Coordinates of C-alpha atoms and ligand atoms in Angstrom, one line a residue:
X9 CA 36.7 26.3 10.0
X10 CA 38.5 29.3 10.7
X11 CA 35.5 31.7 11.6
X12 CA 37.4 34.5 12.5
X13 CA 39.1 35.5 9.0
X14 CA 36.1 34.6 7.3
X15 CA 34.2 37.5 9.5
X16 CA 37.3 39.1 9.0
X17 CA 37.1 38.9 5.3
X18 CA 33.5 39.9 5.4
X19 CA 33.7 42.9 7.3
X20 CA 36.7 44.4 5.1
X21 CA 34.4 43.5 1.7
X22 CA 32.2 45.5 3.4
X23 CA 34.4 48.9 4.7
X24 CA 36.1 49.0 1.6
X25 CA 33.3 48.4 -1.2
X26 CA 33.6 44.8 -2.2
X27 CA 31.0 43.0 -1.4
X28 CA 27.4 44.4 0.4
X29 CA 24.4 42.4 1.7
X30 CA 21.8 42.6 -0.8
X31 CA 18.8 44.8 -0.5
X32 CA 20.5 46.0 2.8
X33 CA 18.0 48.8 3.7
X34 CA 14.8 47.2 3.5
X35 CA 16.7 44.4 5.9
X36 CA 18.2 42.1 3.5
X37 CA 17.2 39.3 1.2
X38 CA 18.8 36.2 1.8
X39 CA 21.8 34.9 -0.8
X40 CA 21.8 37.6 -2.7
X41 CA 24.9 40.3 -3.0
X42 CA 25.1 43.3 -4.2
X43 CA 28.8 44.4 -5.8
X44 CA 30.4 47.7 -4.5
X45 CA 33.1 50.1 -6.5
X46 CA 36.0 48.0 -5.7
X47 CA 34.2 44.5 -6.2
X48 CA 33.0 45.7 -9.3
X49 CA 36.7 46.2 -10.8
X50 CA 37.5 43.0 -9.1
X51 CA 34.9 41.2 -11.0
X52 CA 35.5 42.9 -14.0
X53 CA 39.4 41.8 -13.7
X54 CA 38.4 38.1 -12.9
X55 CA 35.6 37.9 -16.5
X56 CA 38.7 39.7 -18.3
X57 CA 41.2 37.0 -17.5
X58 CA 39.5 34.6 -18.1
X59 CA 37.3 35.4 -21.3
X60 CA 40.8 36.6 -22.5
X61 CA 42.7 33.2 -21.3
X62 CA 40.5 30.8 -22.5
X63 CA 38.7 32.8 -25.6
X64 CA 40.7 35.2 -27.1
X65 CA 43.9 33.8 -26.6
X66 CA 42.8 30.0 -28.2
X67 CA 42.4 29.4 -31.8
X68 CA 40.1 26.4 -30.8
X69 CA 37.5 28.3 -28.4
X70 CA 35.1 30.8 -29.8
X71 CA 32.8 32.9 -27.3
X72 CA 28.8 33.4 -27.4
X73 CA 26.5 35.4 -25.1
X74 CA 23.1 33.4 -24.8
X75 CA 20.0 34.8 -23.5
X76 CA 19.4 34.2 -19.8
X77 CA 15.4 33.6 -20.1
X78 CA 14.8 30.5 -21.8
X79 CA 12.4 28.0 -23.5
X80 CA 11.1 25.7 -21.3
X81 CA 12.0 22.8 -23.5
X82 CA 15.5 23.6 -23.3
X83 CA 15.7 22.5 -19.3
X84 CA 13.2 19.7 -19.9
X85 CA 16.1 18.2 -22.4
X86 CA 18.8 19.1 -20.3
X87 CA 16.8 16.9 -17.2
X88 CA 16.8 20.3 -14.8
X89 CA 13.5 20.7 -14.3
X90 CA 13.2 16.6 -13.1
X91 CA 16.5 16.7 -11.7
X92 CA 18.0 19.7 -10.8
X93 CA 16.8 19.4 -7.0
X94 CA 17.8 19.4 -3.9
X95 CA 16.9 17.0 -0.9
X96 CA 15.9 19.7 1.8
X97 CA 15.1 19.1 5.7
X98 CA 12.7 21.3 7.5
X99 CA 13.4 21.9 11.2
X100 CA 9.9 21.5 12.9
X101 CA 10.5 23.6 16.1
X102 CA 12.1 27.0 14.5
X103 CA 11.3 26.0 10.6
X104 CA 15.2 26.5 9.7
X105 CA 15.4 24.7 6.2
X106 CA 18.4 23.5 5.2
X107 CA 20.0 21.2 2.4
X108 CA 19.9 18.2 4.3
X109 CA 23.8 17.0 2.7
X110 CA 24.8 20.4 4.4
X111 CA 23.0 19.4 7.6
X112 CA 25.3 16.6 7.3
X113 CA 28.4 17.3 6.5
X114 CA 28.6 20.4 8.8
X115 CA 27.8 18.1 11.5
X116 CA 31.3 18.0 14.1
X117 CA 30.8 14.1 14.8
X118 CA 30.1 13.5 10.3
X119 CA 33.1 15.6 10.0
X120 CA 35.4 13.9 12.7
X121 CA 34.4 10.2 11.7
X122 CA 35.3 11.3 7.8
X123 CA 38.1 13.4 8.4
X124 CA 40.9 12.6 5.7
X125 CA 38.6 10.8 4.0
X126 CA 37.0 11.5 0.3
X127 CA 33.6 11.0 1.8
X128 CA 30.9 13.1 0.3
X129 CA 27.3 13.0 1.3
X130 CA 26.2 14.6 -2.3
X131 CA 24.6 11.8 -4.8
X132 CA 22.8 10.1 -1.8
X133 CA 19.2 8.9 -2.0
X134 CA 16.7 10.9 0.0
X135 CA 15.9 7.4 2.1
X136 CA 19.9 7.6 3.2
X137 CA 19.8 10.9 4.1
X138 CA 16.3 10.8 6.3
X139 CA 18.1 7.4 8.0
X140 CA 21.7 9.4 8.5
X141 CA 20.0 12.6 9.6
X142 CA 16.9 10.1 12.3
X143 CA 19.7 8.0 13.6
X144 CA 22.3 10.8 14.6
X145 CA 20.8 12.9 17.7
X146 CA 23.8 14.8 17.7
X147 CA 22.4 16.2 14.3
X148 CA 20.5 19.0 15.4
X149 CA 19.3 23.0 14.0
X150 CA 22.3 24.9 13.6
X151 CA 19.4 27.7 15.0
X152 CA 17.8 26.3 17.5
X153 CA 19.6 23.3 18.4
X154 CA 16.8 21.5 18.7
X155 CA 16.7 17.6 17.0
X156 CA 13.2 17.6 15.3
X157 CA 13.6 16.8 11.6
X158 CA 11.0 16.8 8.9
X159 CA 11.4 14.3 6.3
X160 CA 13.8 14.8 3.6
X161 CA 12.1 16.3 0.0
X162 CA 13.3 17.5 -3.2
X163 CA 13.0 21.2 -4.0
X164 CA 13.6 22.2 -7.7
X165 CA 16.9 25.0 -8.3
X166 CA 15.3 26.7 -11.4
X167 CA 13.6 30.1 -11.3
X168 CA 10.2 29.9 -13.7
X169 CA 9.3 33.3 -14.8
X170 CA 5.4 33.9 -16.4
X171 CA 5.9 35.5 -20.0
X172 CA 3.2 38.0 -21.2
X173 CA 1.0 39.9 -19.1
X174 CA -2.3 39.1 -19.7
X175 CA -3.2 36.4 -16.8
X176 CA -4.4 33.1 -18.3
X177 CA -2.5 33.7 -21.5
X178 CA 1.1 33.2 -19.9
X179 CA 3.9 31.1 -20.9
X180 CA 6.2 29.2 -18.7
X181 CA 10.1 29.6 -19.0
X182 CA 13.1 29.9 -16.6
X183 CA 16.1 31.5 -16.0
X184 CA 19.1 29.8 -16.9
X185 CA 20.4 27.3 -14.2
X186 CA 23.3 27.4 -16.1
X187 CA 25.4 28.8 -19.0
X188 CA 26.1 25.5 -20.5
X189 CA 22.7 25.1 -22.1
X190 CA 23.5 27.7 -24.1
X191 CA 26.3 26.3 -26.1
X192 CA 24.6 23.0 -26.5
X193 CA 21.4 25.2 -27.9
X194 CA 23.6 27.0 -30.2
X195 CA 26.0 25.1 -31.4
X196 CA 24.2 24.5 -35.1
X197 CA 24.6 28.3 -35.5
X198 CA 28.1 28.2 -34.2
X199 CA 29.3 25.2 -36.6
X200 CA 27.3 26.8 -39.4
X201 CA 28.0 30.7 -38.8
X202 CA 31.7 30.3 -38.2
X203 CA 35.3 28.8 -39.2
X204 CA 35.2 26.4 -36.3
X205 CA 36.7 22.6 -36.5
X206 CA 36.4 19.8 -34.6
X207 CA 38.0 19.7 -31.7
X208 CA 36.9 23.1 -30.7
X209 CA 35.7 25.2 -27.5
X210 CA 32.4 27.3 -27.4
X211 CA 32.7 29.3 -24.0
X212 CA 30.3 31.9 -22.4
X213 CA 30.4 34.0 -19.2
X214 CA 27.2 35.2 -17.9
X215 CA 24.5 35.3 -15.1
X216 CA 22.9 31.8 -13.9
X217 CA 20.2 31.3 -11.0
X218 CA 19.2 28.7 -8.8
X219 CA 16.7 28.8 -5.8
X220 CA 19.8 28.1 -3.8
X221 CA 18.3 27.9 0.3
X222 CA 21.5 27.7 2.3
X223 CA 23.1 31.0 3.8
X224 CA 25.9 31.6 4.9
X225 CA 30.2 32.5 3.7
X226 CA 29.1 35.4 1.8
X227 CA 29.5 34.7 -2.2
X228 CA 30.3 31.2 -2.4
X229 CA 26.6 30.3 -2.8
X230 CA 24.1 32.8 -4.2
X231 CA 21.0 32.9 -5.8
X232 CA 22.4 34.4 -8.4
X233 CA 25.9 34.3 -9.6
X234 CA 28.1 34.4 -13.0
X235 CA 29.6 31.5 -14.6
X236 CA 32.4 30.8 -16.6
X237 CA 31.9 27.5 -18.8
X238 CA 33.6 26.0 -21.6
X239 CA 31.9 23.3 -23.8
X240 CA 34.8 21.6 -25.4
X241 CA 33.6 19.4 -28.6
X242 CA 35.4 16.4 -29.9
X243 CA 35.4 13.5 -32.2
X244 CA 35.6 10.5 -29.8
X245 CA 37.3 8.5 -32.9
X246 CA 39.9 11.4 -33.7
X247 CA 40.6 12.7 -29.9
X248 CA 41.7 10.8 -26.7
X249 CA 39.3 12.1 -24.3
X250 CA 41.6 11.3 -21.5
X251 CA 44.3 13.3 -22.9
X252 CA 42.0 16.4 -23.5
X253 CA 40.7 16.2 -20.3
X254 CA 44.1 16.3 -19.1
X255 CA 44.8 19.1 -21.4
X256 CA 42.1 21.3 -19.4
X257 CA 42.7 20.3 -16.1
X258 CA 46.5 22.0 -16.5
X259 CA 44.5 24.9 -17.9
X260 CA 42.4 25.2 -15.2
X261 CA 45.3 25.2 -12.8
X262 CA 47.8 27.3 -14.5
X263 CA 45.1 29.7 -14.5
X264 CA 44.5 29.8 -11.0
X265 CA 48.3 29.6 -10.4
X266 CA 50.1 31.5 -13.1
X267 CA 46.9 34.2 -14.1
X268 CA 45.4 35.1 -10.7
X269 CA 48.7 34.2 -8.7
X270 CA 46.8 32.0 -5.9
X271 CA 48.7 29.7 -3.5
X272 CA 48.6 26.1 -4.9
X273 CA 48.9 24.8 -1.7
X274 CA 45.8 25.6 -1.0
X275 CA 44.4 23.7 -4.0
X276 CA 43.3 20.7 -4.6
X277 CA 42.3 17.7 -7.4
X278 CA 38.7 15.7 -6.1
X279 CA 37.5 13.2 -8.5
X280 CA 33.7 12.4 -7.9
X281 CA 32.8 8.6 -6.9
X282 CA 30.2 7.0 -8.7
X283 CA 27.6 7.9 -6.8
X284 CA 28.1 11.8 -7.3
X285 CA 28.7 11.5 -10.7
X286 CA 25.7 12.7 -12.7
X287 CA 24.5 9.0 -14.6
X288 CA 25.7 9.9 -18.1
X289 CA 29.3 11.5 -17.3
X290 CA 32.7 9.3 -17.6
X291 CA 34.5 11.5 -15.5
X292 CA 34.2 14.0 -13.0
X293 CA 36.8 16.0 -10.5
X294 CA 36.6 19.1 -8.7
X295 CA 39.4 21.9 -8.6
X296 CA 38.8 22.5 -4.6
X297 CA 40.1 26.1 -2.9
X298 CA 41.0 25.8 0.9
X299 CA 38.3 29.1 1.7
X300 CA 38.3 29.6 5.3
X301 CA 35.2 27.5 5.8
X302 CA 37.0 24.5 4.3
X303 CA 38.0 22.8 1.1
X304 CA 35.1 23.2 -1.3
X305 CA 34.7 23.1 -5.5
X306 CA 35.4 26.1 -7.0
X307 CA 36.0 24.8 -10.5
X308 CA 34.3 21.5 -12.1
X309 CA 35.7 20.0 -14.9
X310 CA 33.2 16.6 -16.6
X311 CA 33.5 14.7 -19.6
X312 CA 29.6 14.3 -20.8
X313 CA 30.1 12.8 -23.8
X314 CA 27.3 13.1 -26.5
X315 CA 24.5 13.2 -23.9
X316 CA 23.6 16.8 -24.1
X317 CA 23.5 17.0 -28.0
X318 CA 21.7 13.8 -28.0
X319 CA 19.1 15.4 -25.5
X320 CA 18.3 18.3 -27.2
X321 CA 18.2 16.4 -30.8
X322 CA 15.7 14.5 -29.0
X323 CA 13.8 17.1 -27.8
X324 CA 14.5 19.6 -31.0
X325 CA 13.7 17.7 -33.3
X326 CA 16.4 18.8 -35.2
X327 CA 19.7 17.1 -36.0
X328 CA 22.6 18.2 -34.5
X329 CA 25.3 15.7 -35.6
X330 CA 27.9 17.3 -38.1
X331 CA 29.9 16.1 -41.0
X332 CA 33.1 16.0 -41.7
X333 CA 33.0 17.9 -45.7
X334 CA 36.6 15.5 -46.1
X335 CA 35.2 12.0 -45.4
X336 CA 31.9 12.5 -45.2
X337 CA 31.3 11.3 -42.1
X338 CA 28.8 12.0 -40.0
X339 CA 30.1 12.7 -36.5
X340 CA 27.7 13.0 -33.4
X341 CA 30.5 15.0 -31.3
X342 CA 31.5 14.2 -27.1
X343 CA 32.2 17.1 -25.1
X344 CA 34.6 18.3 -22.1
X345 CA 33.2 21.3 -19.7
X346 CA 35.3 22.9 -17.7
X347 CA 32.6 25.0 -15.2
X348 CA 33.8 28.3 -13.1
X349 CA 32.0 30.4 -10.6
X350 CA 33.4 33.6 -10.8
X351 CA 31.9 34.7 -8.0
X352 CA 33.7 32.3 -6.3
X353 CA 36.8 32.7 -8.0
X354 CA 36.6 36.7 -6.5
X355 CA 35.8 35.2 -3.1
X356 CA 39.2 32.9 -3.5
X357 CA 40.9 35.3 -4.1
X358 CA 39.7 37.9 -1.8
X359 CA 40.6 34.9 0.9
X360 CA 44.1 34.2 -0.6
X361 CA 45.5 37.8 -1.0
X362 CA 44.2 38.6 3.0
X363 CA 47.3 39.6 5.1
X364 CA 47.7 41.1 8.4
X365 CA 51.0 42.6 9.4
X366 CA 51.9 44.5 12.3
X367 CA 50.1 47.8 11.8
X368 CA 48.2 47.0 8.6
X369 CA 46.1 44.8 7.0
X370 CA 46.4 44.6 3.1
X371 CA 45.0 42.5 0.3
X372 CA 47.9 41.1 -1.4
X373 CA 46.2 41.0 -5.1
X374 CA 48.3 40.2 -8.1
X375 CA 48.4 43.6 -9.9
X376 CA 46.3 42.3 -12.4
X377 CA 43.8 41.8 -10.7
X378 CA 44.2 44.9 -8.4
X379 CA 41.0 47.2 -8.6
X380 CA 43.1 50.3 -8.9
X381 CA 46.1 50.3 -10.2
X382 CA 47.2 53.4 -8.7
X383 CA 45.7 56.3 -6.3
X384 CA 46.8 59.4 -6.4
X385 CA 46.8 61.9 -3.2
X386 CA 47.6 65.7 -3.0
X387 CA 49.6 65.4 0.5
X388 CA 46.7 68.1 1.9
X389 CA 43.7 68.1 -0.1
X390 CA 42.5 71.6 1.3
X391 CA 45.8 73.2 -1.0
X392 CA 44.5 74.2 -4.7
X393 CA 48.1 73.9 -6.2
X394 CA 48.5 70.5 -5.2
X395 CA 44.7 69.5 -5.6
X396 CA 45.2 70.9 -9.4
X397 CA 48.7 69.1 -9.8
X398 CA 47.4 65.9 -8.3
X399 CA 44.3 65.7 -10.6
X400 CA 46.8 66.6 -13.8
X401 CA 48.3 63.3 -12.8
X402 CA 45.5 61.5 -12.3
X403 CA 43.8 62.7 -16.0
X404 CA 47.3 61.7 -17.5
X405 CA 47.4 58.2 -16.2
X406 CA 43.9 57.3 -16.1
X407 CA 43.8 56.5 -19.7
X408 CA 46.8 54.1 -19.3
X409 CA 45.5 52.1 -15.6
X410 CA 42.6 51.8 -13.4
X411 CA 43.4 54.8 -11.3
X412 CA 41.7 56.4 -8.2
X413 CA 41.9 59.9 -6.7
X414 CA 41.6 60.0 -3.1
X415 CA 41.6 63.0 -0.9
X416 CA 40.1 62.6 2.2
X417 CA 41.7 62.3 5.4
X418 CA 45.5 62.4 6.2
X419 CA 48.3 60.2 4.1
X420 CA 48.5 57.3 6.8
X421 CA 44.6 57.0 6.3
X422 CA 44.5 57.1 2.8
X423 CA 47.4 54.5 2.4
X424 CA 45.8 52.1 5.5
X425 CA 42.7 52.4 3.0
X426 CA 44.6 51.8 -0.3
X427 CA 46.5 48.8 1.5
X428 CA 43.4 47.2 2.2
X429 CA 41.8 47.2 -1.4
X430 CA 45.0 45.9 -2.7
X431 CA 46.1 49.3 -4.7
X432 CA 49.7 48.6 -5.8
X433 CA 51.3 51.8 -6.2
X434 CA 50.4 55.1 -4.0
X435 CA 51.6 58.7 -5.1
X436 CA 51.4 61.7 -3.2
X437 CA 51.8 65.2 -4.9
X438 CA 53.8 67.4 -2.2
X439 CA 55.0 70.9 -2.1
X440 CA 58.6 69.7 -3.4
X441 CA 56.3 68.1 -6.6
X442 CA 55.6 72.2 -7.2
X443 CA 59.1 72.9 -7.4
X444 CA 60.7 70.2 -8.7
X445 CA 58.1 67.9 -10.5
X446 CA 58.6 64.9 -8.7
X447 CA 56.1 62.8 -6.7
X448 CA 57.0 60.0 -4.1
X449 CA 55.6 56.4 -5.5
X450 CA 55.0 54.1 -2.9
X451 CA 54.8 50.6 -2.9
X452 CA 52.2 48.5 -1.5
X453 CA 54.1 45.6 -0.5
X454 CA 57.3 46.6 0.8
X455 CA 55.9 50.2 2.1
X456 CA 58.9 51.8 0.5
X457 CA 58.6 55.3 -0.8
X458 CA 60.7 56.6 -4.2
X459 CA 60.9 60.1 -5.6
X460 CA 60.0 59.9 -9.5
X461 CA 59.8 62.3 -12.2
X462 CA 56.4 63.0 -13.5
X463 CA 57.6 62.7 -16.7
X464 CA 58.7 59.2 -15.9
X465 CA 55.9 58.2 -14.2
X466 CA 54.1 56.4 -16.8
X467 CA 56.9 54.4 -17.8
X468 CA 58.2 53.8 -14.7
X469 CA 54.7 52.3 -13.6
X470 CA 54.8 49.8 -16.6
X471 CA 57.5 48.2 -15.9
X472 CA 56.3 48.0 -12.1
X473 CA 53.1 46.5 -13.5
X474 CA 54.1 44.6 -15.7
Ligands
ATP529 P1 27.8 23.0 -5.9 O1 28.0 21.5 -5.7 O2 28.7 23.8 -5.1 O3 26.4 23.4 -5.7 P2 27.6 22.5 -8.6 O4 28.4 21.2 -8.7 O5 26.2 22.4 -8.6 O6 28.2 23.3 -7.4 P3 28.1 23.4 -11.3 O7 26.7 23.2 -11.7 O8 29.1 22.4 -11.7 O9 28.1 23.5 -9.7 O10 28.5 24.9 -11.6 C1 29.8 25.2 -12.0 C2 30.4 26.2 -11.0 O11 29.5 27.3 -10.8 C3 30.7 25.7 -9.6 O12 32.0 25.1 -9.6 C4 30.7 27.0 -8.8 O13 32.0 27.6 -8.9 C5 29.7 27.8 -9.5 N1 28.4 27.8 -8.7 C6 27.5 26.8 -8.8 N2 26.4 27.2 -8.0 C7 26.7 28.4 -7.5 C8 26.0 29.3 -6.6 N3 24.8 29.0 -6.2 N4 26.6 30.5 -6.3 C9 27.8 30.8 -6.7 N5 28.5 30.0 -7.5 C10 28.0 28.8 -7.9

């Protein structure tokens, strides 16, 4: 675990208006983020991508936008409220509770006797995490360091919420644990409401919340947090699920790769073992990021096949099966889901763009996914003339890139600040840009500065970020 950029990483989220602790005023409120200026963009760039990757650039996928607060019966179906739990530990002398496979698995001597191994403690029963956690002293409160265990329980992840305000005459439903309930819910009205045709994608991008309880590596695990899922529907007689699963997994990485420009060695395949496996899915494998805390799923991709549907026919009351207008034949479909946090996607690549040279530390972002394109200085922001001249620029290209005007300090400030948000492309409006109407353009990468035209400007930046 490499503790030190991962504090590193934290504190520049924090200086340069990423990523603040949420509720930070009245002392914080555990898991929870709140997004600043320049995470904002960031998150903004990530949804873009991929909404425009895996949505607007498929004929086969169309997008929906569910509503988060949902019927109860819909996470009955789905087996959340029974299963979607976690086996928790209580630590008897300072009441630290913790997910007990985290207990585990962050232990040195777990880690050391598994190291190179697949070994996951996820999927156990609670009797074989109680016996792991009893018979290893060495497994003791990351707070007090005490070894006094509780026994292991299950906690349920969803959030209820009490419709209607009169007390007694409540209804129970929950947040959304997840966005994929939502395309399983709707995909009568999607078959019947559109052009689609099996095989084909529904996707959504959205908030989901779980009663997550352990802290910790700022973003990665929240309470609440946007996902990025992609039910794909086939006819198991007409499609080779192996090949379509295939199919997404090069998706998934070209997107990482090609679209967001992250390191692929620091990527990696994980296929669950049966005993992590949820009971009804064929196949299971993690896309895992190398974060400074260690390899973990970023990205899960799972054949289901027709258990969902089935579920919620079950539960519905309603028949969700299509037909095929050629044949005639009634086709109950399978389905793919490739699942993204895109939280964790921004804290990827927040981790993967983090450089420190010499004098400097800069956030090496692909352009695209830059939060400002550009910023734009007057080389002394106490001068009218080059205040005016400087905005001029900045009104001119702002409807063309994400831009950002920045006048305080001196130059080395301003581009030590720039560096470390990642903006590509600083220009500074000088005296010489009142005589001659040039500005200098520098570059973020290779610190070199260029005189340009103003006129050129906006083409010249195109091709730069392009
Ligand atoms: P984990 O094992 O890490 O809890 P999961 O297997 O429960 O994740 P899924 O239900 O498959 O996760 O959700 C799909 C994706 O949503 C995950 O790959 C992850 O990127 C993201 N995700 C899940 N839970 C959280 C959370 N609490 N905070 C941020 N992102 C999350």
């Amino acid at each position: 675990m490499n503790a030190n950029l991962m504090d590193k990483i934290i504190a520049l989220s924090k200086r340069r208006g990423f990523i603040y602790p949420g509720s930070e005023i009245y002392g914080g409120l555990a898991n929870t983020y709140d997004y600043g200026p320049a995470g904002a963009e960031l998150l903004r760039n990530i949804r873009n991508l991929w909404w425009d990757n895996f949505v607007h650039k498929r004929e086969d996928v169309v997008g929906i936008d569910a509503s988060i607060i949902s019927h109860q019966e819909i996470w009955k179906a789905s087996g959340h409220t029974a299963g979607f739990a976690d086996a928790l530990v209580d630590c008897k002398n300072c009441k630290l509770r913790m997910r007990a496979d985290h207990l585990i698995e962050n232990n040195p001597s777990f880690a050391k006797a598994t190291e190179g191994k697949e070994e996951k403690v996820e999927g156990k029963s609670l009797e074989e995490l109680e016996k792991i956690i009893k018979n290893n002293k060495d497994i003791v409160c990351p707070n007090c360091g005490k070894h006094d265990w509780s026994s292991v329980r299950k906690f349920n992840l969803l959030f209820p919420v009490n419709l209607g305000i009169v007390e007694g005459d409540q209804s129970l439903a929950y947040l959304r644990g997840e966005t994929a309930q939502g395309m399983f819910v709707n995909f009568k009205n999607v078959v019947d409401s559109t052009r689609v045709k099996l095989p084909f994608g529904i996707a959504q991008l959205g908030k989901s919340f779980r009663n997550e309880i352990t802290p910790g590596n700022s973003v990665f695990r929240t309470l609440e947090f946007e996902q990025g899922e992609i039910e794909y529907f086939f006819d198991p007689e007409e499609s080779n699920w192996e090949k379509l699963f295939e199919n997404w997994k090069n998706s998934m990485w070209d997107f990482v790769t090609k679209t967001l420009g992250v390191n692929k060695n620091n990527l990696r395949w994980r296929e669950h073992g049966n005993e992590e496996k949820s009971f009804y899915s064929k196949k299971t494998e993690d896309l895992e990021y190398k974060f400074p805390f260690g390899f973990k799923e970023l990205w899960g991709i799972a054949y289901r096949t027709d258990y969902d549907l089935k579920q919620h026919m079950k539960f519905s009351n309603k028949d969700l099966s299509i037909v095929d207008p050629q044949t005639g034949k009634k086709i109950m479909p399978h389905v793919i889901e490739p699942a993204v946090g895109i939280n964790r996607m921004l804290l990827m690549v927040l981790s993967d763009s983090y450089v420190e040279e010499k004098e400097r530390i800069v956030l090496k972002l692909n352009p695209k996914l830059a939060p400002y394109k550009i910023a734009i200085f007057p080389l002394l922001a106490n001068k009218p003339e080059l205040v005016e001249k400087a905005k001029k620029i900045f009104k001119d290209l702002s409807s063309n890139f994400v831009t950002v005007y920045d006048g305080r300090g001196n130059i080395g400030k301003r581009y030590f600040a720039q560096d470390e948000i990642g903006t590509p492309f600083c220009i500074t409006v000088d005296f010489d840009s009142l005589k001659d109407n040039t500005v200098t353009v520098r570059d973020r990468d290779t610190m070199k500065q260029e005189r340009i035209k103003i006129s050129e400007l906006f083409t010249c930046l195109t091709n730069k970020l392009s």
